[in-house]
Tab-separated table of N, CA and C in Angstrom:
chain	number	residue	atom	x	y	z
A	1	ALA	N	-29.173	-1.211	13.969
A	1	ALA	CA	-28.441	-1.358	12.807
A	1	ALA	C	-27.201	-0.881	13.325
A	2	ALA	N	-25.890	-0.986	12.455
A	2	ALA	CA	-24.866	-0.505	13.247
A	2	ALA	C	-24.532	1.108	12.743
A	3	LEU	N	-24.937	1.535	11.701
A	3	LEU	CA	-24.640	2.591	11.077
A	3	LEU	C	-26.113	3.451	10.817
A	4	GLU	N	-26.093	4.587	11.260
A	4	GLU	CA	-27.203	5.641	11.144
A	4	GLU	C	-26.899	6.495	10.562
A	5	VAL	N	-27.592	7.157	9.624
A	5	VAL	CA	-27.483	8.371	9.141
A	5	VAL	C	-28.047	9.430	9.830
A	6	TYR	N	-27.099	10.496	10.394
A	6	TYR	CA	-27.831	11.585	11.263
A	6	TYR	C	-27.315	12.920	10.617
A	7	SER	N	-28.451	13.801	11.414
A	7	SER	CA	-28.044	15.110	10.857
A	7	SER	C	-27.972	16.159	12.107
A	8	GLN	N	-27.417	17.189	12.126
A	8	GLN	CA	-27.252	17.864	13.536
A	8	GLN	C	-26.789	19.268	12.872
A	9	HIS	N	-27.531	20.078	13.882
A	9	HIS	CA	-27.461	21.734	13.609
A	9	HIS	C	-26.859	22.407	14.563
A	10	GLY	N	-25.787	23.018	13.987
A	10	GLY	CA	-24.684	23.556	15.360
A	10	GLY	C	-24.899	25.329	14.749
A	11	SER	N	-24.140	26.390	15.964
A	11	SER	CA	-24.878	27.585	16.047
A	11	SER	C	-23.347	28.127	15.333
A	12	SER	N	-22.546	27.414	14.881
A	12	SER	CA	-21.228	28.179	14.327
A	12	SER	C	-21.529	28.346	12.878
A	13	TYR	N	-21.357	29.510	12.367
A	13	TYR	CA	-22.219	29.360	10.818
A	13	TYR	C	-23.383	28.915	10.534
A	14	ASN	N	-24.062	29.003	11.538
A	14	ASN	CA	-25.778	28.449	11.436
A	14	ASN	C	-25.750	26.890	10.323
A	15	LYS	N	-24.615	26.044	10.677
A	15	LYS	CA	-24.423	24.734	9.979
A	15	LYS	C	-25.377	23.563	10.555
A	16	ILE	N	-25.567	22.831	9.312
A	16	ILE	CA	-26.162	21.524	9.541
A	16	ILE	C	-25.315	20.701	8.731
A	17	SER	N	-25.084	19.819	9.561
A	17	SER	CA	-24.240	18.190	9.005
A	17	SER	C	-25.263	17.176	8.477
A	18	PHE	N	-24.894	16.514	7.905
A	18	PHE	CA	-24.851	14.941	7.697
A	18	PHE	C	-23.887	14.339	7.334
A	19	GLY	N	-23.931	13.163	7.814
A	19	GLY	CA	-23.261	12.057	7.561
A	19	GLY	C	-23.253	10.981	8.326
A	20	VAL	N	-22.920	9.648	8.880
A	20	VAL	CA	-23.215	8.647	9.289
A	20	VAL	C	-22.513	8.104	10.762
A	21	TYR	N	-23.646	7.835	11.312
A	21	TYR	CA	-22.963	7.500	13.038
A	21	TYR	C	-22.748	6.272	13.157
A	22	ASP	N	-21.548	5.732	13.913
A	22	ASP	CA	-21.241	4.153	13.901
A	22	ASP	C	-21.537	3.913	15.581
A	23	ASN	N	-22.623	3.233	15.690
A	23	ASN	CA	-23.002	3.123	17.393
A	23	ASN	C	-22.420	2.125	17.836
A	24	ARG	N	-21.624	1.414	17.377
A	24	ARG	CA	-20.702	0.501	17.720
A	24	ARG	C	-19.441	0.836	18.506
A	25	THR	N	-18.943	2.269	17.392
A	25	THR	CA	-17.888	2.590	18.424
A	25	THR	C	-18.043	4.435	18.615
A	26	GLY	N	-19.449	4.825	18.289
A	26	GLY	CA	-19.815	6.066	19.055
A	26	GLY	C	-18.970	7.083	17.733
A	27	SER	N	-18.635	6.787	16.668
A	27	SER	CA	-17.944	7.763	16.033
A	27	SER	C	-18.744	7.972	14.805
A	28	LYS	N	-18.480	9.660	14.352
A	28	LYS	CA	-19.333	10.477	13.822
A	28	LYS	C	-18.501	10.591	12.270
A	29	SER	N	-18.832	10.317	11.018
A	29	SER	CA	-18.258	10.798	10.136
A	29	SER	C	-18.987	11.920	8.948
A	30	ALA	N	-18.938	12.715	8.972
A	30	ALA	CA	-19.689	13.961	8.187
A	30	ALA	C	-19.456	13.776	6.864
A	31	SER	N	-20.513	13.348	5.865
A	31	SER	CA	-20.379	13.145	4.539
A	31	SER	C	-20.236	14.603	3.787
A	32	PHE	N	-21.290	15.521	4.150
A	32	PHE	CA	-20.985	16.921	4.036
A	32	PHE	C	-21.893	18.046	4.952
A	33	LEU	N	-21.325	19.299	4.847
A	33	LEU	CA	-22.159	20.183	5.573
A	33	LEU	C	-22.320	21.243	5.088
A	34	VAL	N	-23.750	21.976	5.512
A	34	VAL	CA	-24.431	22.916	4.747
A	34	VAL	C	-23.939	24.200	5.864
A	35	ARG	N	-23.550	25.305	4.904
A	35	ARG	CA	-23.557	26.201	6.086
A	35	ARG	C	-24.543	27.154	5.720
A	36	GLY	N	-24.681	28.337	7.012
A	36	GLY	CA	-25.799	29.322	6.830
A	36	GLY	C	-25.481	30.325	5.717
A	37	ASP	N	-23.946	30.372	5.278
A	37	ASP	CA	-23.581	31.534	4.546
A	37	ASP	C	-23.563	30.643	2.648
A	38	GLY	N	-24.135	29.524	2.866
A	38	GLY	CA	-24.539	28.949	1.597
A	38	GLY	C	-23.558	28.064	0.908
A	39	GLN	N	-21.999	28.060	1.723
A	39	GLN	CA	-21.162	27.274	1.408
A	39	GLN	C	-21.327	25.704	2.080
A	40	VAL	N	-21.246	24.853	0.748
A	40	VAL	CA	-21.298	23.895	1.032
A	40	VAL	C	-20.212	22.890	0.929
A	41	GLU	N	-19.809	21.803	1.841
A	41	GLU	CA	-18.414	21.320	2.148
A	41	GLU	C	-18.535	19.818	2.163
A	42	ASP	N	-17.497	19.156	1.954
A	42	ASP	CA	-17.354	17.876	2.221
A	42	ASP	C	-16.114	17.268	2.954
A	43	GLY	N	-15.436	16.435	3.230
A	43	GLY	CA	-14.299	15.899	3.453
A	43	GLY	C	-13.232	16.751	2.940
A	44	ILE	N	-13.383	17.180	1.547
A	44	ILE	CA	-11.959	17.685	1.155
A	44	ILE	C	-12.060	19.168	0.873
A	45	GLY	N	-13.217	19.810	1.220
A	45	GLY	CA	-13.329	21.227	1.521
A	45	GLY	C	-14.916	21.725	0.542
A	46	ASN	N	-14.506	23.077	-0.004
A	46	ASN	CA	-15.609	23.700	-0.252
A	46	ASN	C	-15.983	23.344	-1.627
A	47	LEU	N	-17.219	22.882	-1.838
A	47	LEU	CA	-17.912	22.280	-3.061
A	47	LEU	C	-17.510	23.109	-4.248
A	48	ARG	N	-17.997	24.531	-3.980
A	48	ARG	CA	-18.287	25.271	-5.157
A	48	ARG	C	-16.983	26.165	-5.689
A	49	SER	N	-15.840	25.210	-5.442
A	49	SER	CA	-14.640	26.076	-5.520
A	49	SER	C	-13.957	24.795	-5.595
A	50	ILE	N	-12.560	25.202	-6.868
A	50	ILE	CA	-11.816	24.031	-7.362
A	50	ILE	C	-10.765	24.768	-6.944
A	51	PRO	N	-9.846	23.851	-5.656
A	51	PRO	CA	-8.424	24.178	-5.461
A	51	PRO	C	-7.175	24.264	-6.321
A	52	ALA	N	-6.446	24.924	-6.231
A	52	ALA	CA	-5.468	25.209	-7.466
A	52	ALA	C	-4.067	24.563	-6.972
A	53	ASN	N	-3.638	23.857	-7.485
A	53	ASN	CA	-1.912	23.644	-7.295
A	53	ASN	C	-1.237	24.124	-8.357
A	54	THR	N	-0.512	25.554	-8.287
A	54	THR	CA	0.624	26.128	-9.092
A	54	THR	C	1.779	25.248	-8.876
A	55	GLN	N	2.227	24.716	-10.098
A	55	GLN	CA	3.383	24.461	-10.947
A	55	GLN	C	4.082	24.943	-11.731
A	56	ASN	N	5.253	25.910	-11.204
A	56	ASN	CA	5.916	26.373	-12.388
A	56	ASN	C	6.626	25.939	-13.275
A	57	SER	N	7.307	24.773	-12.892
A	57	SER	CA	7.869	23.697	-14.080
A	57	SER	C	7.554	22.549	-14.167
A	58	ALA	N	8.621	21.625	-14.632
A	58	ALA	CA	7.578	20.154	-14.967
A	58	ALA	C	7.271	19.423	-13.605
A	59	TYR	N	6.099	19.219	-13.747
A	59	TYR	CA	5.591	18.307	-12.659
A	59	TYR	C	4.827	16.772	-12.892
A	60	SER	N	4.870	15.849	-12.434
A	60	SER	CA	4.506	14.987	-12.257
A	60	SER	C	3.125	14.848	-11.160
A	61	LEU	N	1.962	14.466	-12.013
A	61	LEU	CA	0.666	14.527	-11.218
A	61	LEU	C	0.675	13.679	-10.144
A	62	ALA	N	-0.294	14.042	-9.136
A	62	ALA	CA	-0.281	12.946	-8.011
A	62	ALA	C	-1.574	12.793	-7.855
A	63	GLY	N	-2.102	11.267	-7.362
A	63	GLY	CA	-3.337	11.171	-6.749
A	63	GLY	C	-4.042	11.978	-6.124
A	64	SER	N	-2.943	13.208	-5.400
A	64	SER	CA	-4.024	14.340	-4.528
A	64	SER	C	-4.379	15.407	-5.426
A	65	ASP	N	-3.690	15.354	-6.659
A	65	ASP	CA	-4.692	16.286	-7.746
A	65	ASP	C	-6.161	15.918	-7.976
A	66	ALA	N	-6.456	14.661	-7.743
A	66	ALA	CA	-7.797	14.728	-8.170
A	66	ALA	C	-8.789	15.407	-7.786
A	67	GLY	N	-9.709	16.456	-8.411
A	67	GLY	CA	-10.573	17.314	-8.308
A	67	GLY	C	-10.040	18.618	-8.233
A	68	LYS	N	-8.668	19.079	-8.470
A	68	LYS	CA	-7.930	19.938	-8.448
A	68	LYS	C	-7.705	20.566	-9.871
A	69	CYS	N	-7.073	21.837	-9.962
A	69	CYS	CA	-6.712	22.652	-11.133
A	69	CYS	C	-5.177	22.268	-11.007
A	70	VAL	N	-4.386	22.074	-11.888
A	70	VAL	CA	-3.166	22.269	-11.872
A	70	VAL	C	-2.774	23.537	-12.907
A	71	LEU	N	-2.122	24.740	-12.386
A	71	LEU	CA	-1.680	25.344	-13.129
A	71	LEU	C	-0.207	25.472	-13.889
A	72	ALA	N	0.117	24.817	-14.555
A	72	ALA	CA	1.452	24.365	-14.874
A	72	ALA	C	2.172	25.104	-15.691
A	73	GLY	N	3.807	25.159	-15.692
A	73	GLY	CA	4.396	25.850	-16.128
A	73	GLY	C	5.381	25.175	-17.092
A	74	GLY	N	5.030	23.908	-17.220
A	74	GLY	CA	6.002	22.889	-17.634
A	74	GLY	C	5.383	22.056	-18.108
A	75	GLN	N	6.193	20.692	-18.418
A	75	GLN	CA	5.793	19.578	-18.914
A	75	GLN	C	4.958	18.823	-17.619
A	76	ILE	N	4.067	18.252	-17.719
A	76	ILE	CA	3.052	17.245	-17.508
A	76	ILE	C	3.271	15.925	-17.440
A	77	SER	N	3.829	15.321	-16.632
A	77	SER	CA	3.749	13.770	-16.730
A	77	SER	C	2.645	12.916	-15.798
A	78	ILE	N	1.920	11.952	-16.615
A	78	ILE	CA	0.808	11.255	-15.912
A	78	ILE	C	1.316	9.845	-15.633
A	79	PRO	N	1.761	9.659	-14.436
A	79	PRO	CA	2.080	8.482	-13.771
A	79	PRO	C	0.956	7.423	-13.661
A	80	SER	N	0.922	6.266	-13.775
A	80	SER	CA	-0.267	5.302	-13.551
A	80	SER	C	-0.411	4.753	-11.906
A	81	ASP	N	0.670	4.893	-11.438
A	81	ASP	CA	0.846	4.554	-10.169
A	81	ASP	C	0.876	5.404	-9.042
A	82	VAL	N	-0.007	6.484	-9.255
A	82	VAL	CA	-0.163	7.208	-7.722
A	82	VAL	C	-1.530	7.602	-7.467
A	83	GLY	N	-2.566	6.309	-7.643
A	83	GLY	CA	-3.329	6.758	-6.788
A	83	GLY	C	-4.767	6.886	-7.670
A	84	PHE	N	-4.743	7.217	-9.424
A	84	PHE	CA	-5.946	7.688	-9.860
A	84	PHE	C	-6.351	6.528	-9.866
A	85	VAL	N	-7.783	6.756	-9.429
A	85	VAL	CA	-9.203	5.352	-9.882
A	85	VAL	C	-10.490	6.185	-10.679
A	86	GLU	N	-11.209	4.881	-11.256
A	86	GLU	CA	-12.209	5.615	-11.976
A	86	GLU	C	-12.863	6.643	-11.332
A	87	GLY	N	-13.242	7.830	-12.308
A	87	GLY	CA	-13.633	8.713	-11.574
A	87	GLY	C	-13.235	9.736	-11.016
A	88	ASP	N	-11.725	9.899	-10.853
A	88	ASP	CA	-10.968	11.132	-10.425
A	88	ASP	C	-10.811	11.939	-11.947
A	89	ALA	N	-10.880	13.040	-11.522
A	89	ALA	CA	-10.779	14.483	-12.749
A	89	ALA	C	-9.633	15.238	-12.160
A	90	VAL	N	-8.935	15.586	-13.109
A	90	VAL	CA	-7.978	16.807	-12.757
A	90	VAL	C	-7.906	17.826	-14.110
A	91	THR	N	-7.785	19.047	-13.775
A	91	THR	CA	-8.070	20.176	-14.611
A	91	THR	C	-6.471	20.697	-14.803
A	92	ILE	N	-6.186	21.181	-15.849
A	92	ILE	CA	-4.861	21.614	-16.440
A	92	ILE	C	-4.783	22.516	-16.930
A	93	ILE	N	-4.446	23.793	-16.651
A	93	ILE	CA	-4.447	24.993	-17.392
A	93	ILE	C	-2.771	25.315	-17.604
A	94	ASN	N	-2.743	25.707	-19.058
A	94	ASN	CA	-1.486	25.942	-19.263
A	94	ASN	C	-0.957	27.525	-18.837
A	95	ASN	N	-0.600	27.882	-17.749
A	95	ASN	CA	-0.144	29.069	-17.221
A	95	ASN	C	1.210	29.519	-17.845
A	96	SER	N	1.344	29.583	-19.008
A	96	SER	CA	2.815	29.863	-19.667
A	96	SER	C	2.356	30.359	-20.986
A	97	ALA	N	3.210	31.081	-21.984
A	97	ALA	CA	3.132	31.622	-23.310
A	97	ALA	C	3.653	30.705	-24.147
A	98	SER	N	3.898	29.576	-23.689
A	98	SER	CA	4.063	28.439	-24.721
A	98	SER	C	3.539	27.095	-24.577
A	99	ALA	N	3.502	26.290	-25.465
A	99	ALA	CA	2.699	24.942	-25.492
A	99	ALA	C	3.647	24.390	-24.249
A	100	ILE	N	2.783	23.151	-23.533
A	100	ILE	CA	3.695	22.329	-22.857
A	100	ILE	C	3.498	20.636	-23.558
A	101	ASN	N	4.406	19.860	-22.701
A	101	ASN	CA	3.901	18.335	-23.429
A	101	ASN	C	3.339	17.939	-22.251
A	102	PHE	N	2.768	16.420	-22.320
A	102	PHE	CA	2.669	15.512	-21.443
A	102	PHE	C	3.079	14.240	-21.808
A	103	ALA	N	3.754	13.841	-20.639
A	103	ALA	CA	4.604	12.537	-20.506
A	103	ALA	C	3.395	11.437	-20.144
A	104	HIS	N	3.310	10.518	-20.704
A	104	HIS	CA	2.098	9.618	-20.134
A	104	HIS	C	2.378	7.902	-20.435
A	105	ASN	N	3.711	7.549	-20.623
A	105	ASN	CA	4.236	6.492	-21.032
A	105	ASN	C	2.923	5.176	-20.647
A	106	SER	N	2.678	5.139	-19.067
A	106	SER	CA	1.970	4.008	-18.964
A	106	SER	C	0.658	4.304	-18.795
A	107	VAL	N	-0.048	5.648	-19.366
A	107	VAL	CA	-1.263	5.946	-19.090
A	107	VAL	C	-1.866	6.222	-20.697
A	108	THR	N	-2.883	5.608	-21.153
A	108	THR	CA	-3.572	5.743	-22.507
A	108	THR	C	-4.317	6.936	-22.519
A	109	LEU	N	-4.151	7.957	-23.092
A	109	LEU	CA	-5.063	9.273	-23.189
A	109	LEU	C	-6.012	9.256	-24.588
A	110	TYR	N	-7.213	9.189	-24.282
A	110	TYR	CA	-7.864	9.366	-25.124
A	110	TYR	C	-8.367	10.671	-25.745
A	111	ASN	N	-8.406	11.608	-26.929
A	111	ASN	CA	-8.766	12.878	-26.961
A	111	ASN	C	-9.700	12.572	-27.667
A	112	THR	N	-11.176	13.443	-26.504
A	112	THR	CA	-12.548	13.386	-26.947
A	112	THR	C	-12.994	14.150	-28.124
A	113	ALA	N	-11.941	15.127	-28.631
A	113	ALA	CA	-12.007	15.742	-29.680
A	113	ALA	C	-12.499	14.929	-30.948
A	114	ASP	N	-11.611	14.015	-31.009
A	114	ASP	CA	-11.507	13.201	-32.440
A	114	ASP	C	-11.057	11.561	-32.010
A	115	GLY	N	-10.936	11.211	-30.804
A	115	GLY	CA	-11.385	9.469	-30.434
A	115	GLY	C	-9.616	9.274	-30.784
A	116	THR	N	-8.831	10.131	-31.099
A	116	THR	CA	-7.461	9.675	-31.273
A	116	THR	C	-6.564	9.370	-29.838
A	117	THR	N	-5.601	8.724	-29.868
A	117	THR	CA	-4.702	8.808	-28.576
A	117	THR	C	-3.670	9.099	-28.869
A	118	LEU	N	-3.399	10.405	-27.604
A	118	LEU	CA	-2.649	11.314	-27.591
A	118	LEU	C	-0.966	10.552	-27.667
A	119	THR	N	-0.126	10.806	-28.359
A	119	THR	CA	0.900	10.029	-27.873
A	119	THR	C	2.180	11.009	-27.300
A	120	SER	N	2.630	10.171	-26.303
A	120	SER	CA	3.375	10.109	-25.443
A	120	SER	C	4.851	10.648	-25.756
A	121	PRO	N	5.681	11.497	-25.565
A	121	PRO	CA	5.548	13.026	-25.016
A	121	PRO	C	4.859	14.249	-26.053
A	122	ASN	N	4.356	13.580	-27.110
A	122	ASN	CA	4.148	14.731	-28.422
A	122	ASN	C	3.122	15.175	-27.688
A	123	GLY	N	1.895	14.583	-27.430
A	123	GLY	CA	0.556	14.990	-26.843
A	123	GLY	C	1.092	16.556	-26.103
A	124	SER	N	0.370	17.858	-26.302
A	124	SER	CA	0.737	19.296	-25.928
A	124	SER	C	-0.323	19.675	-25.853
A	125	LEU	N	-0.472	20.949	-25.545
A	125	LEU	CA	-1.559	21.508	-24.627
A	125	LEU	C	-0.790	23.299	-25.368
A	126	GLY	N	-1.520	23.823	-26.075
A	126	GLY	CA	-1.197	25.433	-26.229
A	126	GLY	C	-1.030	26.524	-25.138
A	127	ALA	N	-0.326	27.322	-25.679
A	127	ALA	CA	-0.138	28.233	-24.701
A	127	ALA	C	-1.618	28.800	-24.029
A	128	ARG	N	-1.827	29.000	-22.983
A	128	ARG	CA	-2.947	29.231	-22.175
A	128	ARG	C	-4.518	28.838	-22.257
A	129	GLY	N	-3.687	27.243	-22.793
A	129	GLY	CA	-4.852	26.261	-22.794
A	129	GLY	C	-5.168	25.851	-21.748
A	130	MET	N	-6.639	25.025	-21.680
A	130	MET	CA	-6.866	24.490	-20.305
A	130	MET	C	-7.865	23.052	-21.019
A	131	CYS	N	-7.499	21.970	-20.232
A	131	CYS	CA	-8.287	20.862	-20.357
A	131	CYS	C	-8.348	19.799	-18.655
A	132	THR	N	-9.190	19.086	-19.048
A	132	THR	CA	-9.670	18.099	-17.962
A	132	THR	C	-9.226	16.859	-18.424
A	133	ILE	N	-8.605	16.127	-17.555
A	133	ILE	CA	-8.426	14.675	-17.540
A	133	ILE	C	-9.304	13.691	-16.891
A	134	TYR	N	-10.246	12.703	-17.665
A	134	TYR	CA	-10.835	12.191	-16.464
A	134	TYR	C	-10.357	10.630	-16.773
A	135	PHE	N	-10.184	10.283	-15.528
A	135	PHE	CA	-9.674	8.774	-15.389
A	135	PHE	C	-10.765	7.444	-15.207
A	136	VAL	N	-10.658	6.590	-16.124
A	136	VAL	CA	-11.885	5.621	-16.366
A	136	VAL	C	-10.826	4.292	-15.394
A	137	SER	N	-9.566	4.159	-15.121
A	137	SER	CA	-8.736	3.701	-14.628
A	137	SER	C	-7.445	4.053	-14.399
A	138	ASN	N	-6.258	3.164	-13.421
A	138	ASN	CA	-4.827	3.961	-13.419
A	138	ASN	C	-4.492	3.957	-14.973
A	139	THR	N	-4.546	3.233	-15.803
A	139	THR	CA	-3.696	3.347	-17.001
A	139	THR	C	-4.627	3.755	-18.106
A	140	VAL	N	-5.812	4.162	-18.245
A	140	VAL	CA	-6.776	4.953	-19.051
A	140	VAL	C	-7.398	6.094	-18.764
A	141	ALA	N	-7.587	6.948	-19.631
A	141	ALA	CA	-8.238	8.614	-19.129
A	141	ALA	C	-8.400	8.820	-20.574
A	142	TYR	N	-9.235	10.109	-20.400
A	142	TYR	CA	-9.935	10.898	-21.771
A	142	TYR	C	-9.549	12.290	-21.028
A	143	ILE	N	-9.175	13.163	-22.248
A	143	ILE	CA	-8.752	14.470	-21.976
A	143	ILE	C	-9.676	15.045	-22.942
A	144	SER	N	-9.964	16.642	-22.736
A	144	SER	CA	-10.819	17.158	-23.508
A	144	SER	C	-10.284	18.651	-22.979
A	145	GLY	N	-10.523	19.567	-23.948
A	145	GLY	CA	-10.257	20.706	-23.880
A	145	GLY	C	-9.768	21.538	-25.260
A	146	SER	N	-9.171	23.075	-24.359
A	146	SER	CA	-8.756	23.992	-26.246
A	146	SER	C	-7.204	23.360	-25.898
A	147	GLN	N	-7.040	23.912	-27.524
A	147	GLN	CA	-5.665	23.835	-27.785
A	147	GLN	C	-4.677	22.796	-27.479
A	148	LEU	N	-5.474	21.211	-27.506
A	148	LEU	CA	-4.761	20.160	-27.300
A	148	LEU	C	-4.445	19.515	-28.847
A	149	SER	N	-3.254	18.778	-28.817
A	149	SER	CA	-2.850	18.339	-29.805
A	149	SER	C	-1.676	17.005	-29.605
């Protein structure tokens, strides 16, 4: 076979790596790593941690925000052309004392609380509210959380 699953034990952090070995090129690509201190990682980072992206003013989501938490201080724009695909999720925390709006003209946002569509730019997240957006495509997503309107 051209691709083989491998496991490897290393002395650094008493880690075990699991991944795929391409015997045509001799390259390894670790799909995840288990460390002796209990930390589990993949190619993006620690699987038990949600990286934060702090934005103190208006911000337009980027494909690199998938799997992260945006600490927002202003309007959040949700464009359809930044690489979000089915299965991507972004958590947004309103890190301010007043409501922030969502601008999403090219993305349909379904509110899971009542099945309605959030209108753009009138959909909002209340002060200190938190929500998660789950993308089923680059133009359709579901939003769930506290203080959504």
